[in-house]
PDB file of C-alpha atoms in Angstrom:
ATOM      1  CA  MET H   1    -109.086 -44.595 -49.340  1.00  0.00           C
ATOM      2  CA  SER H   2    -107.554 -47.669 -50.107  1.00  0.00           C
ATOM      3  CA  MET H   3    -103.729 -47.077 -48.738  1.00  0.00           C
ATOM      4  CA  SER H   4    -102.643 -49.642 -46.774  1.00  0.00           C
ATOM      5  CA  PHE H   5    -100.200 -48.815 -44.014  1.00  0.00           C
ATOM      6  CA  GLN H   6     -98.037 -52.158 -42.918  1.00  0.00           C
ATOM      7  CA  HIS H   7     -95.936 -52.357 -39.638  1.00  0.00           C
ATOM      8  CA  PRO H   8     -92.862 -50.229 -39.882  1.00  0.00           C
ATOM      9  CA  LEU H   9     -90.697 -52.800 -38.869  1.00  0.00           C
ATOM     10  CA  LYS H  10     -90.602 -54.790 -42.269  1.00  0.00           C
ATOM     11  CA  ALA H  11     -88.915 -51.612 -43.580  1.00  0.00           C
ATOM     12  CA  PHE H  12     -85.799 -53.159 -42.517  1.00  0.00           C
ATOM     13  CA  SER H  13     -83.514 -56.120 -42.457  1.00  0.00           C
ATOM     14  CA  LEU H  14     -83.175 -59.188 -40.042  1.00  0.00           C
ATOM     15  CA  GLY H  15     -80.547 -57.773 -38.048  1.00  0.00           C
ATOM     16  CA  ALA H  16     -82.847 -54.823 -37.316  1.00  0.00           C
ATOM     17  CA  LYS H  17     -85.957 -56.516 -36.948  1.00  0.00           C
ATOM     18  CA  SER H  18     -84.689 -58.632 -34.738  1.00  0.00           C
ATOM     19  CA  ALA H  19     -82.943 -56.176 -32.691  1.00  0.00           C
ATOM     20  CA  ALA H  20     -86.271 -54.012 -32.317  1.00  0.00           C
ATOM     21  CA  ASN H  21     -88.244 -57.192 -31.479  1.00  0.00           C
ATOM     22  CA  LEU H  22     -85.878 -57.954 -28.844  1.00  0.00           C
ATOM     23  CA  ALA H  23     -86.274 -54.326 -27.358  1.00  0.00           C
ATOM     24  CA  GLU H  24     -89.814 -54.158 -27.335  1.00  0.00           C
ATOM     25  CA  LYS H  25     -89.620 -57.871 -25.659  1.00  0.00           C
ATOM     26  CA  ILE H  26     -88.049 -56.112 -22.341  1.00  0.00           C
ATOM     27  CA  ALA H  27     -90.358 -53.258 -22.611  1.00  0.00           C
ATOM     28  CA  ASP H  28     -94.180 -53.177 -23.321  1.00  0.00           C
ATOM     29  CA  ASN H  29     -94.548 -52.610 -26.675  1.00  0.00           C
ATOM     30  CA  PRO H  30     -96.009 -48.991 -27.384  1.00  0.00           C
ATOM     31  CA  VAL H  31     -98.102 -50.109 -30.484  1.00  0.00           C
ATOM     32  CA  THR H  32    -100.301 -52.835 -29.037  1.00  0.00           C
ATOM     33  CA  ASN H  33     -99.931 -51.988 -25.123  1.00  0.00           C
ATOM     34  CA  LYS H  34    -103.659 -50.144 -23.665  1.00  0.00           C
ATOM     35  CA  THR H  35    -101.605 -48.100 -21.507  1.00  0.00           C
ATOM     36  CA  PRO H  36     -98.852 -46.240 -23.218  1.00  0.00           C
ATOM     37  CA  GLN H  37     -95.409 -44.879 -21.855  1.00  0.00           C
ATOM     38  CA  CYS H  38     -92.857 -42.570 -23.216  1.00  0.00           C
ATOM     39  CA  MET H  39     -90.035 -44.641 -24.973  1.00  0.00           C
ATOM     40  CA  VAL H  40     -87.338 -44.061 -27.195  1.00  0.00           C
ATOM     41  CA  THR H  41     -85.745 -46.954 -29.419  1.00  0.00           C
ATOM     42  CA  SER H  42     -82.191 -46.711 -31.178  1.00  0.00           C
ATOM     43  CA  ILE H  43     -80.323 -48.952 -33.119  1.00  0.00           C
ATOM     44  CA  TYR H  44     -76.590 -48.837 -33.754  1.00  0.00           C
ATOM     45  CA  GLN H  45     -74.342 -51.110 -35.726  1.00  0.00           C
ATOM     46  CA  MET H  46     -71.010 -51.048 -34.107  1.00  0.00           C
ATOM     47  CA  HIS H  47     -67.555 -52.515 -34.505  1.00  0.00           C
ATOM     48  CA  VAL H  48     -65.849 -54.795 -31.505  1.00  0.00           C
ATOM     49  CA  SER H  49     -62.837 -55.938 -32.475  1.00  0.00           C
ATOM     50  CA  ALA H  50     -63.245 -57.941 -36.002  1.00  0.00           C
ATOM     51  CA  HIS H  51     -66.989 -58.510 -34.992  1.00  0.00           C
ATOM     52  CA  CYS H  52     -70.214 -56.846 -36.064  1.00  0.00           C
ATOM     53  CA  CYS H  53     -72.785 -56.000 -33.391  1.00  0.00           C
ATOM     54  CA  ASN H  54     -75.807 -54.294 -33.079  1.00  0.00           C
ATOM     55  CA  VAL H  55     -76.773 -52.303 -30.057  1.00  0.00           C
ATOM     56  CA  THR H  56     -80.279 -51.680 -29.144  1.00  0.00           C
ATOM     57  CA  VAL H  57     -80.689 -48.684 -27.104  1.00  0.00           C
ATOM     58  CA  LEU H  58     -83.930 -48.110 -24.974  1.00  0.00           C
ATOM     59  CA  TRP H  59     -84.893 -45.474 -22.694  1.00  0.00           C
ATOM     60  CA  CYS H  60     -88.633 -46.067 -20.747  1.00  0.00           C
ATOM     61  CA  LYS H  61     -90.218 -44.310 -18.312  1.00  0.00           C
ATOM     62  CA  ASN H  62     -93.587 -44.666 -16.759  1.00  0.00           C
ATOM     63  CA  LEU H  63     -95.285 -43.963 -13.508  1.00  0.00           C
ATOM     64  CA  MET H  64     -93.265 -46.478 -11.959  1.00  0.00           C
ATOM     65  CA  ASN H  65     -89.813 -47.192 -13.503  1.00  0.00           C
ATOM     66  CA  HIS H  66     -87.302 -44.892 -15.341  1.00  0.00           C
ATOM     67  CA  SER H  67     -84.534 -46.644 -16.994  1.00  0.00           C
ATOM     68  CA  LEU H  68     -81.976 -47.494 -19.956  1.00  0.00           C
ATOM     69  CA  ASN H  69     -81.788 -50.603 -21.470  1.00  0.00           C
ATOM     70  CA  LEU H  70     -78.790 -51.852 -23.835  1.00  0.00           C
ATOM     71  CA  ILE H  71     -79.266 -55.112 -25.767  1.00  0.00           C
ATOM     72  CA  PHE H  72     -76.272 -56.397 -27.919  1.00  0.00           C
ATOM     73  CA  ASN H  73     -77.403 -58.879 -30.609  1.00  0.00           C
ATOM     74  CA  ASN H  74     -76.110 -60.778 -33.759  1.00  0.00           C
ATOM     75  CA  PRO H  75     -77.035 -58.513 -36.591  1.00  0.00           C
ATOM     76  CA  GLU H  76     -77.828 -61.673 -39.200  1.00  0.00           C
ATOM     77  CA  GLU H  77     -79.446 -64.216 -36.845  1.00  0.00           C
ATOM     78  CA  GLY H  78     -80.800 -61.775 -33.981  1.00  0.00           C
ATOM     79  CA  GLU H  79     -78.836 -63.990 -31.333  1.00  0.00           C
ATOM     80  CA  ILE H  80     -78.688 -61.976 -27.731  1.00  0.00           C
ATOM     81  CA  TYR H  81     -74.904 -61.159 -27.000  1.00  0.00           C
ATOM     82  CA  TYR H  82     -75.863 -59.413 -23.844  1.00  0.00           C
ATOM     83  CA  SER H  83     -78.435 -57.296 -22.157  1.00  0.00           C
ATOM     84  CA  CYS H  84     -78.558 -54.643 -19.172  1.00  0.00           C
ATOM     85  CA  LYS H  85     -80.704 -52.844 -17.488  1.00  0.00           C
ATOM     86  CA  ILE H  86     -79.778 -49.596 -15.957  1.00  0.00           C
ATOM     87  CA  ASP H  87     -82.255 -47.640 -13.519  1.00  0.00           C
ATOM     88  CA  LEU H  88     -82.605 -43.905 -13.572  1.00  0.00           C
ATOM     89  CA  LYS H  89     -84.595 -43.695 -10.555  1.00  0.00           C
ATOM     90  CA  PRO H  90     -83.599 -40.515  -8.301  1.00  0.00           C
ATOM     91  CA  TRP H  91     -83.741 -42.725  -5.246  1.00  0.00           C
ATOM     92  CA  PHE H  92     -81.006 -41.454  -2.781  1.00  0.00           C
ATOM     93  CA  PHE H  93     -79.138 -44.597  -2.465  1.00  0.00           C
ATOM     94  CA  TRP H  94     -78.880 -45.402  -6.128  1.00  0.00           C
ATOM     95  CA  SER H  95     -75.678 -44.385  -7.771  1.00  0.00           C
ATOM     96  CA  LYS H  96     -75.873 -42.168 -10.836  1.00  0.00           C
ATOM     97  CA  ARG H  97     -72.354 -42.926 -11.945  1.00  0.00           C
ATOM     98  CA  GLY H  98     -71.019 -46.684 -12.611  1.00  0.00           C
ATOM     99  CA  SER H  99     -69.661 -48.927 -14.906  1.00  0.00           C
ATOM    100  CA  LYS H 100     -70.236 -52.786 -15.850  1.00  0.00           C
ATOM    101  CA  SER H 101     -68.292 -55.019 -18.015  1.00  0.00           C
ATOM    102  CA  PHE H 102     -69.255 -58.529 -20.223  1.00  0.00           C
ATOM    103  CA  ASP H 103     -67.652 -60.841 -22.594  1.00  0.00           C
ATOM    104  CA  LEU H 104     -68.722 -60.689 -26.653  1.00  0.00           C
ATOM    105  CA  GLN H 105     -67.596 -63.042 -28.394  1.00  0.00           C
ATOM    106  CA  GLY H 106     -64.068 -63.615 -26.594  1.00  0.00           C
ATOM    107  CA  CYS H 107     -63.875 -59.814 -26.334  1.00  0.00           C
ATOM    108  CA  GLN H 108     -64.431 -57.492 -23.230  1.00  0.00           C
ATOM    109  CA  VAL H 109     -66.514 -54.626 -23.338  1.00  0.00           C
ATOM    110  CA  ASP H 110     -66.813 -52.432 -20.452  1.00  0.00           C
ATOM    111  CA  ILE H 111     -70.083 -49.791 -20.145  1.00  0.00           C
ATOM    112  CA  HIS H 112     -69.545 -46.556 -18.165  1.00  0.00           C
ATOM    113  CA  TRP H 113     -72.306 -43.938 -17.715  1.00  0.00           C
ATOM    114  CA  ASP H 114     -72.704 -40.718 -15.524  1.00  0.00           C
ATOM    115  CA  PHE H 115     -76.081 -39.368 -15.335  1.00  0.00           C
ATOM    116  CA  ARG H 116     -74.953 -36.969 -11.987  1.00  0.00           C
ATOM    117  CA  SER H 117     -75.948 -33.751 -14.182  1.00  0.00           C
ATOM    118  CA  ALA H 118     -78.341 -35.444 -16.833  1.00  0.00           C
ATOM    119  CA  ARG H 119     -81.216 -33.109 -17.953  1.00  0.00           C
ATOM    120  CA  PHE H 120     -84.525 -33.930 -19.171  1.00  0.00           C
ATOM    121  CA  PHE H 121     -86.783 -32.326 -21.215  1.00  0.00           C
ATOM    122  CA  GLY H 122     -89.992 -34.176 -21.889  1.00  0.00           C
ATOM    123  CA  SER H 123     -88.361 -37.392 -22.903  1.00  0.00           C
ATOM    124  CA  PRO H 124     -87.025 -40.023 -21.108  1.00  0.00           C
ATOM    125  CA  GLU H 125     -83.510 -39.488 -23.187  1.00  0.00           C
ATOM    126  CA  PRO H 126     -81.620 -37.026 -21.631  1.00  0.00           C
ATOM    127  CA  CYS H 127     -81.258 -34.161 -23.733  1.00  0.00           C
ATOM    128  CA  SER H 128     -77.792 -33.100 -21.993  1.00  0.00           C
ATOM    129  CA  ASP H 129     -75.306 -33.358 -19.524  1.00  0.00           C
ATOM    130  CA  TYR H 130     -74.281 -36.912 -19.414  1.00  0.00           C
ATOM    131  CA  TYR H 131     -72.734 -39.595 -21.407  1.00  0.00           C
ATOM    132  CA  VAL H 132     -72.847 -43.554 -21.684  1.00  0.00           C
ATOM    133  CA  ALA H 133     -69.308 -44.639 -22.851  1.00  0.00           C
ATOM    134  CA  LEU H 134     -68.708 -48.436 -24.589  1.00  0.00           C
ATOM    135  CA  VAL H 135     -65.283 -49.102 -24.297  1.00  0.00           C
ATOM    136  CA  SER H 136     -63.284 -52.755 -26.202  1.00  0.00           C
ATOM    137  CA  ASP H 137     -59.858 -52.660 -26.467  1.00  0.00           C
ATOM    138  CA  GLY H 138     -58.821 -49.257 -25.710  1.00  0.00           C
ATOM    139  CA  GLU H 139     -61.675 -47.969 -28.447  1.00  0.00           C
ATOM    140  CA  VAL H 140     -64.840 -46.083 -27.304  1.00  0.00           C
ATOM    141  CA  VAL H 141     -66.857 -47.861 -29.660  1.00  0.00           C
ATOM    142  CA  LEU H 142     -69.995 -46.202 -28.945  1.00  0.00           C
ATOM    143  CA  MET H 143     -70.818 -42.969 -27.157  1.00  0.00           C
ATOM    144  CA  LEU H 144     -74.209 -41.434 -26.395  1.00  0.00           C
ATOM    145  CA  GLY H 145     -74.493 -37.973 -24.646  1.00  0.00           C
ATOM    146  CA  ASP H 146     -72.573 -34.927 -24.876  1.00  0.00           C
ATOM    147  CA  TYR H 147     -70.221 -34.977 -21.799  1.00  0.00           C
ATOM    148  CA  LYS H 148     -67.388 -36.520 -24.397  1.00  0.00           C
ATOM    149  CA  LYS H 149     -64.331 -35.377 -22.776  1.00  0.00           C
ATOM    150  CA  LYS H 150     -65.560 -35.930 -19.076  1.00  0.00           C
ATOM    151  CA  ALA H 151     -66.251 -40.215 -20.716  1.00  0.00           C
ATOM    152  CA  TYR H 152     -62.686 -39.835 -22.494  1.00  0.00           C
ATOM    153  CA  LYS H 153     -60.729 -39.063 -19.213  1.00  0.00           C
ATOM    154  CA  ARG H 154     -62.851 -41.735 -16.996  1.00  0.00           C
ATOM    155  CA  THR H 155     -62.126 -44.490 -19.647  1.00  0.00           C
ATOM    156  CA  LYS H 156     -58.500 -43.589 -20.637  1.00  0.00           C
ATOM    157  CA  ALA H 157     -59.863 -44.538 -24.231  1.00  0.00           C
ATOM    158  CA  ARG H 158     -59.157 -43.305 -27.569  1.00  0.00           C
ATOM    159  CA  PRO H 159     -62.277 -42.986 -30.028  1.00  0.00           C
ATOM    160  CA  ALA H 160     -63.194 -45.605 -32.585  1.00  0.00           C
ATOM    161  CA  LEU H 161     -61.504 -46.065 -36.037  1.00  0.00           C
ATOM    162  CA  VAL H 162     -64.852 -47.332 -37.105  1.00  0.00           C
ATOM    163  CA  ASP H 163     -67.424 -45.082 -36.168  1.00  0.00           C
ATOM    164  CA  PRO H 164     -70.793 -46.634 -35.007  1.00  0.00           C
ATOM    165  CA  THR H 165     -74.272 -46.207 -37.426  1.00  0.00           C
ATOM    166  CA  LEU H 166     -77.380 -45.172 -36.142  1.00  0.00           C
ATOM    167  CA  PHE H 167     -79.466 -46.373 -38.913  1.00  0.00           C
ATOM    168  CA  TYR H 168     -82.956 -46.778 -36.575  1.00  0.00           C
ATOM    169  CA  LYS H 169     -85.027 -44.747 -34.226  1.00  0.00           C
ATOM    170  CA  LYS H 170     -88.345 -45.055 -32.761  1.00  0.00           C
ATOM    171  CA  GLU H 171     -89.842 -42.427 -30.245  1.00  0.00           C
ATOM    172  CA  ASN H 172     -93.187 -43.290 -28.192  1.00  0.00           C
ATOM    173  CA  VAL H 173     -94.544 -39.699 -27.265  1.00  0.00           C
ATOM    174  CA  LEU H 174     -97.682 -38.911 -25.554  1.00  0.00           C
ATOM    175  CA  ALA H 175     -99.160 -34.991 -25.677  1.00  0.00           C
ATOM    176  CA  LYS H 176    -102.376 -33.215 -26.272  1.00  0.00           C
ATOM    177  CA  LYS H 177    -101.492 -31.306 -29.382  1.00  0.00           C
ATOM    178  CA  SER H 178     -97.584 -31.257 -30.155  1.00  0.00           C
ATOM    179  CA  PHE H 179     -95.487 -33.787 -30.483  1.00  0.00           C
ATOM    180  CA  SER H 180     -91.680 -33.249 -31.008  1.00  0.00           C
ATOM    181  CA  THR H 181     -88.466 -35.352 -31.318  1.00  0.00           C
ATOM    182  CA  ARG H 182     -85.030 -34.662 -32.477  1.00  0.00           C
ATOM    183  CA  ALA H 183     -83.002 -36.438 -35.436  1.00  0.00           C
ATOM    184  CA  LYS H 184     -80.045 -36.910 -37.520  1.00  0.00           C
ATOM    185  CA  PHE H 185     -81.137 -36.983 -41.341  1.00  0.00           C
ATOM    186  CA  LYS H 186     -77.153 -37.023 -41.752  1.00  0.00           C
ATOM    187  CA  GLN H 187     -75.445 -38.910 -39.354  1.00  0.00           C
ATOM    188  CA  GLU H 188     -71.879 -37.448 -40.138  1.00  0.00           C
ATOM    189  CA  MET H 189     -73.222 -34.181 -39.079  1.00  0.00           C
ATOM    190  CA  LYS H 190     -73.366 -33.000 -35.154  1.00  0.00           C
ATOM    191  CA  GLN H 191     -76.198 -30.864 -35.201  1.00  0.00           C
ATOM    192  CA  GLU H 192     -79.827 -32.616 -34.847  1.00  0.00           C
ATOM    193  CA  HIS H 193     -82.953 -31.152 -36.356  1.00  0.00           C
ATOM    194  CA  ASP H 194     -85.995 -30.458 -34.318  1.00  0.00           C
ATOM    195  CA  ILE H 195     -88.681 -32.126 -35.303  1.00  0.00           C
ATOM    196  CA  VAL H 196     -92.496 -30.695 -34.417  1.00  0.00           C
ATOM    197  CA  VAL H 197     -96.053 -32.088 -35.575  1.00  0.00           C
ATOM    198  CA  GLU H 198     -99.286 -29.938 -34.349  1.00  0.00           C
ATOM    199  CA  SER H 199    -102.458 -30.547 -34.632  1.00  0.00           C
ATOM    200  CA  SER H 200    -106.070 -29.071 -34.351  1.00  0.00           C
ATOM    201  CA  THR H 201    -108.349 -32.078 -34.688  1.00  0.00           C
ATOM    202  CA  THR H 202    -111.636 -30.573 -32.150  1.00  0.00           C
ATOM    203  CA  GLY H 203    -113.211 -27.328 -32.537  1.00  0.00           C
ATOM    204  CA  PRO H 204    -115.841 -25.376 -35.413  1.00  0.00           C
ATOM    205  CA  LYS H 205    -113.043 -25.625 -38.113  1.00  0.00           C
ATOM    206  CA  ASP H 206    -112.085 -28.807 -40.294  1.00  0.00           C
ATOM    207  CA  PRO H 207    -109.208 -30.529 -38.429  1.00  0.00           C
ATOM    208  CA  GLU H 208    -105.482 -29.391 -39.708  1.00  0.00           C
ATOM    209  CA  MET H 209    -102.093 -30.755 -39.107  1.00  0.00           C
ATOM    210  CA  TRP H 210     -98.361 -29.136 -39.156  1.00  0.00           C
ATOM    211  CA  ILE H 211     -95.350 -30.824 -39.432  1.00  0.00           C
ATOM    212  CA  SER H 212     -92.041 -28.533 -38.536  1.00  0.00           C
ATOM    213  CA  ILE H 213     -88.412 -28.947 -39.113  1.00  0.00           C
ATOM    214  CA  ASP H 214     -86.079 -26.357 -37.085  1.00  0.00           C
ATOM    215  CA  GLY H 215     -89.036 -23.933 -36.603  1.00  0.00           C
ATOM    216  CA  ILE H 216     -90.549 -24.025 -40.290  1.00  0.00           C
ATOM    217  CA  VAL H 217     -93.279 -25.637 -41.593  1.00  0.00           C
ATOM    218  CA  VAL H 218     -92.887 -27.872 -44.065  1.00  0.00           C
ATOM    219  CA  ILE H 219     -96.174 -29.413 -44.184  1.00  0.00           C
ATOM    220  CA  HIS H 220     -99.370 -28.256 -43.898  1.00  0.00           C
ATOM    221  CA  VAL H 221    -102.384 -30.485 -44.026  1.00  0.00           C
ATOM    222  CA  LYS H 222    -106.180 -29.042 -44.271  1.00  0.00           C
ATOM    223  CA  ASN H 223    -109.569 -31.244 -44.200  1.00  0.00           C
ATOM    224  CA  LEU H 224    -107.404 -33.578 -42.243  1.00  0.00           C
ATOM    225  CA  GLN H 225    -110.412 -36.075 -42.087  1.00  0.00           C
ATOM    226  CA  TRP H 226    -110.019 -36.881 -45.867  1.00  0.00           C
ATOM    227  CA  LYS H 227    -106.159 -36.835 -45.754  1.00  0.00           C
ATOM    228  CA  PHE H 228    -104.931 -38.584 -42.442  1.00  0.00           C
ATOM    229  CA  ARG H 229    -102.587 -40.726 -44.492  1.00  0.00           C
ATOM    230  CA  GLY H 230    -100.121 -39.036 -47.440  1.00  0.00           C
ATOM    231  CA  ASN H 231     -96.699 -38.765 -47.932  1.00  0.00           C
ATOM    232  CA  GLN H 232     -94.808 -36.166 -48.977  1.00  0.00           C
ATOM    233  CA  THR H 233     -90.955 -35.155 -49.752  1.00  0.00           C
ATOM    234  CA  VAL H 234     -89.380 -31.957 -48.525  1.00  0.00           C
ATOM    235  CA  MET H 235     -85.964 -30.188 -48.604  1.00  0.00           C
ATOM    236  CA  VAL H 236     -83.787 -29.833 -45.392  1.00  0.00           C
ATOM    237  CA  ASN H 237     -81.044 -28.579 -45.835  1.00  0.00           C
ATOM    238  CA  GLU H 238     -80.398 -29.169 -49.493  1.00  0.00           C
ATOM    239  CA  GLN H 239     -81.581 -32.924 -48.726  1.00  0.00           C
ATOM    240  CA  GLN H 240     -84.271 -34.897 -49.600  1.00  0.00           C
ATOM    241  CA  VAL H 241     -86.487 -36.164 -46.564  1.00  0.00           C
ATOM    242  CA  GLN H 242     -89.915 -38.226 -46.951  1.00  0.00           C
ATOM    243  CA  ILE H 243     -92.370 -37.811 -44.880  1.00  0.00           C
ATOM    244  CA  LEU H 244     -95.026 -40.554 -44.221  1.00  0.00           C
ATOM    245  CA  TRP H 245     -98.159 -40.128 -41.898  1.00  0.00           C
ATOM    246  CA  ASP H 246    -100.895 -42.327 -40.900  1.00  0.00           C
ATOM    247  CA  VAL H 247    -103.423 -40.276 -38.344  1.00  0.00           C
ATOM    248  CA  HIS H 248    -106.576 -42.149 -39.229  1.00  0.00           C
ATOM    249  CA  ASP H 249    -106.979 -43.302 -34.890  1.00  0.00           C
ATOM    250  CA  TRP H 250    -106.534 -39.453 -34.002  1.00  0.00           C
ATOM    251  CA  LEU H 251    -110.037 -38.507 -36.182  1.00  0.00           C
ATOM    252  CA  PHE H 252    -111.616 -41.771 -35.600  1.00  0.00           C
ATOM    253  CA  ASN H 253    -110.747 -43.382 -32.022  1.00  0.00           C
ATOM    254  CA  ALA H 254    -111.230 -42.354 -28.441  1.00  0.00           C
ATOM    255  CA  PRO H 255    -108.319 -39.976 -27.055  1.00  0.00           C
ATOM    256  CA  GLY H 256    -105.604 -42.317 -26.213  1.00  0.00           C
ATOM    257  CA  ALA H 257    -106.923 -45.172 -27.940  1.00  0.00           C
ATOM    258  CA  GLY H 258    -104.736 -44.909 -30.609  1.00  0.00           C
ATOM    259  CA  HIS H 259    -101.776 -43.117 -32.098  1.00  0.00           C
ATOM    260  CA  GLY H 260    -100.548 -41.126 -34.626  1.00  0.00           C
ATOM    261  CA  LEU H 261     -97.604 -42.227 -37.061  1.00  0.00           C
ATOM    262  CA  PHE H 262     -94.886 -40.446 -38.675  1.00  0.00           C
ATOM    263  CA  ILE H 263     -91.891 -41.804 -40.722  1.00  0.00           C
ATOM    264  CA  PHE H 264     -88.855 -39.835 -41.321  1.00  0.00           C
ATOM    265  CA  LYS H 265     -86.716 -41.290 -44.383  1.00  0.00           C
ATOM    266  CA  PRO H 266     -83.855 -39.510 -45.638  1.00  0.00           C
ATOM    267  CA  GLY H 267     -83.415 -39.613 -49.789  1.00  0.00           C
ATOM    268  CA  ALA H 268     -85.276 -39.197 -52.806  1.00  0.00           C
ATOM    269  CA  PRO H 269     -88.594 -42.047 -52.855  1.00  0.00           C
ATOM    270  CA  GLU H 270     -87.731 -45.210 -54.620  1.00  0.00           C
ATOM    271  CA  PRO H 271     -89.152 -44.709 -58.391  1.00  0.00           C
ATOM    272  CA  ASP H 272     -92.721 -46.415 -59.372  1.00  0.00           C
ATOM    273  CA  ASP H 273     -92.270 -48.564 -62.397  1.00  0.00           C
ATOM    274  CA  ASP H 274     -96.047 -48.834 -62.768  1.00  0.00           C
ATOM    275  CA  LYS H 275     -96.834 -45.355 -62.727  1.00  0.00           C
ATOM    276  CA  ASP H 276     -93.812 -43.692 -64.591  1.00  0.00           C
ATOM    277  CA  ASP H 277     -96.588 -41.629 -66.363  1.00  0.00           C
ATOM    278  CA  SER H 278     -98.699 -40.305 -63.189  1.00  0.00           C
ATOM    279  CA  PRO H 279     -97.987 -37.080 -61.357  1.00  0.00           C
ATOM    280  CA  LYS H 280     -95.958 -36.939 -58.390  1.00  0.00           C
ATOM    281  CA  ALA H 281     -97.360 -37.618 -55.314  1.00  0.00           C
ATOM    282  CA  THR H 282     -98.322 -35.061 -52.693  1.00  0.00           C
ATOM    283  CA  SER H 283     -99.537 -34.397 -49.118  1.00  0.00           C
ATOM    284  CA  SER H 284    -103.145 -35.291 -50.412  1.00  0.00           C
ATOM    285  CA  ASP H 285    -102.253 -38.477 -52.335  1.00  0.00           C
ATOM    286  CA  SER H 286    -103.485 -41.955 -50.897  1.00  0.00           C
ATOM    287  CA  SER H 287    -100.569 -43.700 -52.703  1.00  0.00           C
ATOM    288  CA  ASP H 288     -99.434 -47.441 -51.605  1.00  0.00           C
ATOM    289  CA  LEU H 289     -97.135 -47.229 -49.027  1.00  0.00           C
ATOM    290  CA  SER H 290     -95.971 -50.547 -48.950  1.00  0.00           C
ATOM    291  CA  LYS H 291     -92.897 -50.427 -50.840  1.00  0.00           C
ATOM    292  CA  TYR H 292     -91.449 -48.272 -48.295  1.00  0.00           C
ATOM    293  CA  PHE H 293     -91.569 -50.996 -45.624  1.00  0.00           C
ATOM    294  CA  SER H 294     -90.258 -53.870 -48.348  1.00  0.00           C
ATOM    295  CA  THR H 295     -88.904 -56.754 -46.715  1.00  0.00           C
ATOM    296  CA  THR H 296     -87.492 -57.515 -50.133  1.00  0.00           C
ATOM    297  CA  SER H 297     -85.630 -53.531 -50.796  1.00  0.00           C
ATOM    298  CA  SER H 298     -82.463 -53.137 -51.835  1.00  0.00           C
ATOM    299  CA  ALA H 299     -81.854 -50.469 -49.333  1.00  0.00           C
ATOM    300  CA  PRO H 300     -78.620 -51.078 -47.230  1.00  0.00           C
ATOM    301  CA  THR H 301     -79.393 -51.210 -43.579  1.00  0.00           C
ATOM    302  CA  HIS H 302     -77.351 -48.411 -42.471  1.00  0.00           C
ATOM    303  CA  GLU H 303     -79.912 -46.297 -43.808  1.00  0.00           C
ATOM    304  CA  PHE H 304     -81.461 -44.214 -41.200  1.00  0.00           C
ATOM    305  CA  CYS H 305     -85.224 -43.992 -40.682  1.00  0.00           C
ATOM    306  CA  LEU H 306     -87.200 -42.409 -37.822  1.00  0.00           C
ATOM    307  CA  PHE H 307     -90.658 -43.459 -36.350  1.00  0.00           C
ATOM    308  CA  LEU H 308     -92.665 -41.286 -34.633  1.00  0.00           C
ATOM    309  CA  TYR H 309     -95.502 -42.599 -32.333  1.00  0.00           C
ATOM    310  CA  ALA H 310     -97.587 -39.942 -31.397  1.00  0.00           C
ATOM    311  CA  TRP H 311    -100.243 -40.348 -28.609  1.00  0.00           C
ATOM    312  CA  LYS H 312    -103.073 -37.959 -28.373  1.00  0.00           C
ATOM    313  CA  MET H 313    -103.801 -37.372 -24.900  1.00  0.00           C
ATOM    314  CA  GLU H 314    -107.095 -35.820 -23.567  1.00  0.00           C
TER     315      GLU H 314
END
């Protein structure tokens, strides 16, 4: 198999790549760090007054720290406007409710958060009962969490006229056999999809892998030792979703020494002009994936893409 699997950050414009790189300067890069840690990175594009701004939301947890980092930067030049860190450690002297203010290109932005009732389920990002609200000029320009009513009551602000757009999410998951995450393939929809990747790479049988969305197996790969890289397009609620995977390290590296990479991208695959007469790709194909990571792609930067780094620990 000669397929090349390029670094996923090449899939984005300068603004997205810069924001992702800035986030990884604050926390250790899970791709290169020998001791991986649980981390969730999301990049939003929001509007503050007349300005467009990228916000990198980085949830990070290891044996020593548990924190939320917010990085605000110029979407075109990558210049950092402001960054702040909120510790989530359950220490008795730490307040789980607070606020900060900063100046963004002449506009005041207030950050309000409440983690007093936050619930976690295996991820550094809370699953419910919290909020993080960014407010500017009387508008909530970005809202995280499900305690929206409490956030609006506390901030006394109205919803933004232009909704923020989530166009990048990367999650670093450590597990033995099952790796799970959640994502919206349509950003206007409220419901997130449950995504689970399960594997069987040891034992008398040939290694296998299953990818499920909302409890339904959409991809089942047998003979994984020969099909450790591939791509397939599936239907999720009448929407096409491209799924790409590379689990070479699972099979040929020591446990914990490498990760499996899974990419979920809504929409139909781009046509390949050089292979118009060839059959469509299936999960067993080893076609070149480089077109998904082209820096010259004409796809708009607001198209959502999910990257799941699955570290198999024994």
